Coordinates of C-alpha atoms in Angstrom, one line a residue:
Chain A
X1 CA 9.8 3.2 -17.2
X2 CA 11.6 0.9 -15.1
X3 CA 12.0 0.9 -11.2
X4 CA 15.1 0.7 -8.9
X5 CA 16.8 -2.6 -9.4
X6 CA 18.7 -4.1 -6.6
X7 CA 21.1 -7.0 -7.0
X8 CA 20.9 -9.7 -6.2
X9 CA 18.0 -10.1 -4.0
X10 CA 19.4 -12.7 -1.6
X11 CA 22.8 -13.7 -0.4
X12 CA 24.4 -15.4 2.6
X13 CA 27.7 -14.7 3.8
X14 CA 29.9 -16.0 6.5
X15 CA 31.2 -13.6 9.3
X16 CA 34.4 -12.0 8.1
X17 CA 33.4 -12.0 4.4
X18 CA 32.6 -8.7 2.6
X19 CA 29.5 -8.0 0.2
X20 CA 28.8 -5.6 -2.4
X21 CA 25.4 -5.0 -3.0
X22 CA 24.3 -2.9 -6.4
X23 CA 21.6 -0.2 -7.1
X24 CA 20.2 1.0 -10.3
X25 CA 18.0 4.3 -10.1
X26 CA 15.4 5.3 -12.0
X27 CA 16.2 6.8 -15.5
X28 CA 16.8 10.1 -14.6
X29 CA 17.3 10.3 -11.0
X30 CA 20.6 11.7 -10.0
X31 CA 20.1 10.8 -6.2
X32 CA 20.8 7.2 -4.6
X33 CA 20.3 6.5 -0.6
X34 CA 20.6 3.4 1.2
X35 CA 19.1 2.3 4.1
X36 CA 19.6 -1.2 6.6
X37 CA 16.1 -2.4 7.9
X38 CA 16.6 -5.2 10.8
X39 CA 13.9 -6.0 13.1
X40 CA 14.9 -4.8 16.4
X41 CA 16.3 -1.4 14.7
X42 CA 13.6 -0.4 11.6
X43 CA 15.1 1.2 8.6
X44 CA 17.7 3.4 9.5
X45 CA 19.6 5.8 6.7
X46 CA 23.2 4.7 5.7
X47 CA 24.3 7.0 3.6
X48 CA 23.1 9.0 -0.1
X49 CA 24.9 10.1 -2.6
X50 CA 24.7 12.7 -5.6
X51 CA 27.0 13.4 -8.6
X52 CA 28.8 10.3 -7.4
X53 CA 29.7 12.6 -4.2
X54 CA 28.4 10.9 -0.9
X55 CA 26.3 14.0 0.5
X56 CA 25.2 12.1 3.9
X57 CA 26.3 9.5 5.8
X58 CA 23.8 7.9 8.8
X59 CA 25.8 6.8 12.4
X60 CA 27.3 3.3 11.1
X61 CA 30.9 2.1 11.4
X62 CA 33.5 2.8 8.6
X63 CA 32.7 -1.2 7.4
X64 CA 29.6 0.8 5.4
X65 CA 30.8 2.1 2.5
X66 CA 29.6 3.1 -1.0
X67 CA 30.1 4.7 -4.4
X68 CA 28.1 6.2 -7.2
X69 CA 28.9 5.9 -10.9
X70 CA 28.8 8.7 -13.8
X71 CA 25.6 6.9 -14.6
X72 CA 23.8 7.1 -11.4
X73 CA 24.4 3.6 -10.3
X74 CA 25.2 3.0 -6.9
X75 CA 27.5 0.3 -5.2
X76 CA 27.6 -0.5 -1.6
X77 CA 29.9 -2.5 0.3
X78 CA 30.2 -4.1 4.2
X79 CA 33.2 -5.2 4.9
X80 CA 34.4 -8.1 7.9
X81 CA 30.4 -8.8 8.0
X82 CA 29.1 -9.8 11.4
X83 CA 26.2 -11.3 12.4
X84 CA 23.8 -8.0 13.6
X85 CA 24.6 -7.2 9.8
X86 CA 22.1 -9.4 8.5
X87 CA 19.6 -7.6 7.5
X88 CA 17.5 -6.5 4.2
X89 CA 19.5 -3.3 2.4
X90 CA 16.8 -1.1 1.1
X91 CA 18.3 1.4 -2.1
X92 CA 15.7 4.4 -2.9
X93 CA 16.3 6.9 -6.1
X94 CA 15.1 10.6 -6.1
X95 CA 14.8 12.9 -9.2
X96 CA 17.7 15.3 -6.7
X97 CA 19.2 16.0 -3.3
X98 CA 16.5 16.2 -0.8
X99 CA 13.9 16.8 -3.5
X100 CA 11.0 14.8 -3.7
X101 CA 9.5 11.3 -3.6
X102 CA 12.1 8.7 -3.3
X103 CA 11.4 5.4 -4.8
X104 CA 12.9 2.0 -3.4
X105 CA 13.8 -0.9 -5.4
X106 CA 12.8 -4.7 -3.5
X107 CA 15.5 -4.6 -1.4
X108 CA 18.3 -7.0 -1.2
X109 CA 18.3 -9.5 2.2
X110 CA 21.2 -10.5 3.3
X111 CA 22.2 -13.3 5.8
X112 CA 25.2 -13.6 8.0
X113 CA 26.3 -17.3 9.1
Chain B
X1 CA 18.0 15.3 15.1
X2 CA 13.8 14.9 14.0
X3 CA 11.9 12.2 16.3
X4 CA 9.3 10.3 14.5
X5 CA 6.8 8.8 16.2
X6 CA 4.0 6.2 14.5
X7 CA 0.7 5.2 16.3
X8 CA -0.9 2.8 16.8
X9 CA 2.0 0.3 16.2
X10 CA -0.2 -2.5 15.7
X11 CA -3.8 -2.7 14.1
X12 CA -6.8 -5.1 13.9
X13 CA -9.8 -4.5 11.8
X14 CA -12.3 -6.6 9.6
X15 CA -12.4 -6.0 6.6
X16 CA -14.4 -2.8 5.4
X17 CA -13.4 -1.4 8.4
X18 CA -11.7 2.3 8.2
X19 CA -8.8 3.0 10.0
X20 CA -6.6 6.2 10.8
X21 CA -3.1 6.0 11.2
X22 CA -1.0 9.0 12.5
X23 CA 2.3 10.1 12.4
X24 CA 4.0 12.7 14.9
X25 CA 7.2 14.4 13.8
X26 CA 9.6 16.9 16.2
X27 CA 10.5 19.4 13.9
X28 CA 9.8 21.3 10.7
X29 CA 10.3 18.9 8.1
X30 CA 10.6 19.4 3.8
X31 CA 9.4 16.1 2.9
X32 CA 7.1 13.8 4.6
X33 CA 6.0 10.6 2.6
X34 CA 4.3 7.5 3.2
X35 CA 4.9 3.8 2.3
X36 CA 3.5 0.7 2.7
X37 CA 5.5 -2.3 2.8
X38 CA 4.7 -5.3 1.0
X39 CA 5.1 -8.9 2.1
X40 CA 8.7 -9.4 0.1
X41 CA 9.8 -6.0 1.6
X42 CA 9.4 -3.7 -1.1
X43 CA 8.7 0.1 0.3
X44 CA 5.9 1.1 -2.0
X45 CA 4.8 4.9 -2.3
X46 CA 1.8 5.7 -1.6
X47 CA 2.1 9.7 -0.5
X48 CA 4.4 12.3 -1.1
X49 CA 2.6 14.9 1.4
X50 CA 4.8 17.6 3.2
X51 CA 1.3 19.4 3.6
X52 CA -1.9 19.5 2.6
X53 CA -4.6 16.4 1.7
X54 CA -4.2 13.9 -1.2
X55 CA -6.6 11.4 -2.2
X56 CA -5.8 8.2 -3.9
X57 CA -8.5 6.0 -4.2
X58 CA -9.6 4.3 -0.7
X59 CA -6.4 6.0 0.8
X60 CA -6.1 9.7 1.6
X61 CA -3.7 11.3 3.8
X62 CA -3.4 14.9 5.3
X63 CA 0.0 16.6 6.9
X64 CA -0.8 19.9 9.0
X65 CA 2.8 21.1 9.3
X66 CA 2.3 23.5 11.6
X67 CA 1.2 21.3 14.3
X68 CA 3.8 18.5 13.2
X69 CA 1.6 15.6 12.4
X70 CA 0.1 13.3 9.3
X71 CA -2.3 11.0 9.1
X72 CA -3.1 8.4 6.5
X73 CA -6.7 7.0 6.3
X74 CA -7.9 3.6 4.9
X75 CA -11.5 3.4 3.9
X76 CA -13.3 0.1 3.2
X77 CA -9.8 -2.0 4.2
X78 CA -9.1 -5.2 2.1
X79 CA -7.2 -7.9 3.3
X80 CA -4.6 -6.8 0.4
X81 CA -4.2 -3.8 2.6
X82 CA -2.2 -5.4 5.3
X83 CA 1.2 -5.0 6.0
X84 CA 3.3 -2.5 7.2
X85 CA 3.1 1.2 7.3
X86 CA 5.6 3.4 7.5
X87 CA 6.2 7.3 7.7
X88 CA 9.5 8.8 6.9
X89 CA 10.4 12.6 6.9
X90 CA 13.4 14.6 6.1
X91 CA 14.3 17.6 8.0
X92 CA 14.9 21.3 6.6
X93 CA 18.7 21.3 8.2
X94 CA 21.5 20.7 5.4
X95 CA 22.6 17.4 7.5
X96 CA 18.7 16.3 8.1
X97 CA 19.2 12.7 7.3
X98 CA 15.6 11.1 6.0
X99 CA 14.6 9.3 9.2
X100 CA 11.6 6.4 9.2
X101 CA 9.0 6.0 12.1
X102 CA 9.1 2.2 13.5
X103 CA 5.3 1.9 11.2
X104 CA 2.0 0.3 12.1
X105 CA 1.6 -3.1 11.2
X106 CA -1.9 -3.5 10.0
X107 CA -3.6 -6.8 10.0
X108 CA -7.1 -7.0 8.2
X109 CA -9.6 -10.1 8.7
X110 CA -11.0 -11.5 6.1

């Protein structure tokens, strides 16, 4: 079956611009999380949601924001990027909240001009 | 909230060599698993191990949860075994968010 997607796999953006970045779990998996890898702070966990409910939310500022759909897909969004948000934006699916193996799609890597 | 600690944090062998790569974590945990992360970025699985020992192949890993550590093992490295290694865990608290060790970055000589 297939893996997570992630869309699209690349962008740039100038500072100020937003971005929306799109995450399709695996068939079946009810649970989306997102996580920002940079290199001087490792992957860190944004936020997950559930039942198109977000259920966590890591320490990042209120530009970090997402959505989940009836169908599982997941959307997030940065808003008035900056520079330190260039980074590559990891989305993982699980079969349910805090249950089990997550699996990650190839990431989308975004670049802030 | 959980500390997660990865050691060594960098790692170079020859190829066949074995290596052992351990992960400490601060508190009880539900879910520990471990990745390895390719050269595009992809986070791939390789363990879903809260406790116990699973073998896959050349890799096996063992958590002892009790004492709050894993280790993952490499036997007979390739040089396709390079990369990046991470640990990540998720706490047993309702907020536990699922936090990642900084990896190991293993380099293997051909």
């Amino acid at each position: 079956k297939a893996g997570v997607t992630q869309t699209p796999r690349y962008l740039i953006k100038t500072r100020g611009q937003q971005v929306t970045l799109s995450c399709s779990p695996i068939s079946g998996h009810r649970s989306v999380s997102w996580y920002q890898q940079t290199p001087g702070q490792g992957l860190q966990f944004l936020f997950e949601y559930f039942s198109e409910t977000q259920r966590n939310k890591g320490n990042f500022p209120g530009r970090f924001s997402g959505r989940q759909f009836s169908n599982s897909r997941s959307e997030m969004n940065v808003s008035t990027l900056e520079l330190g948000d260039s980074a590559l934006y990891l989305c993982a699916s699980s079969l349910a909240l805090a249950v089990g193996e997550l699996f990650f799609g190839e990431g989308s890597r975004l670049t802030v001009l | 909230g959980i500390q997660v600690e990865q050691s060594p944090p960098d790692l170079i062998l020859q190829e066949g060599a074995n290596s052992t790569l351990r992960c400490n974590f601060s508190d009880s945990v539900n879910n520990l698993q471990w990745f390895h992360q390719n050269p595009w970025g992809q986070l791939i699985n390789l363990f879903y191990i809260p406790s116990g020992t699973k073998q896959n192949g050349r890799l096996s890993a063992t958590t002892v949860a009790t004492e709050r550590y894993s280790l993952l093992y490499i036997s007979s490295s390739q040089t396709t075994d390079s990369g990046v290694y991470f640990c990540a865990v998720e706490g047993r608290n309702r907020d536990d968010k699922i936090i990642f060790g900084k990896g190991t970055r293993l380099h293997i000589l051909p």
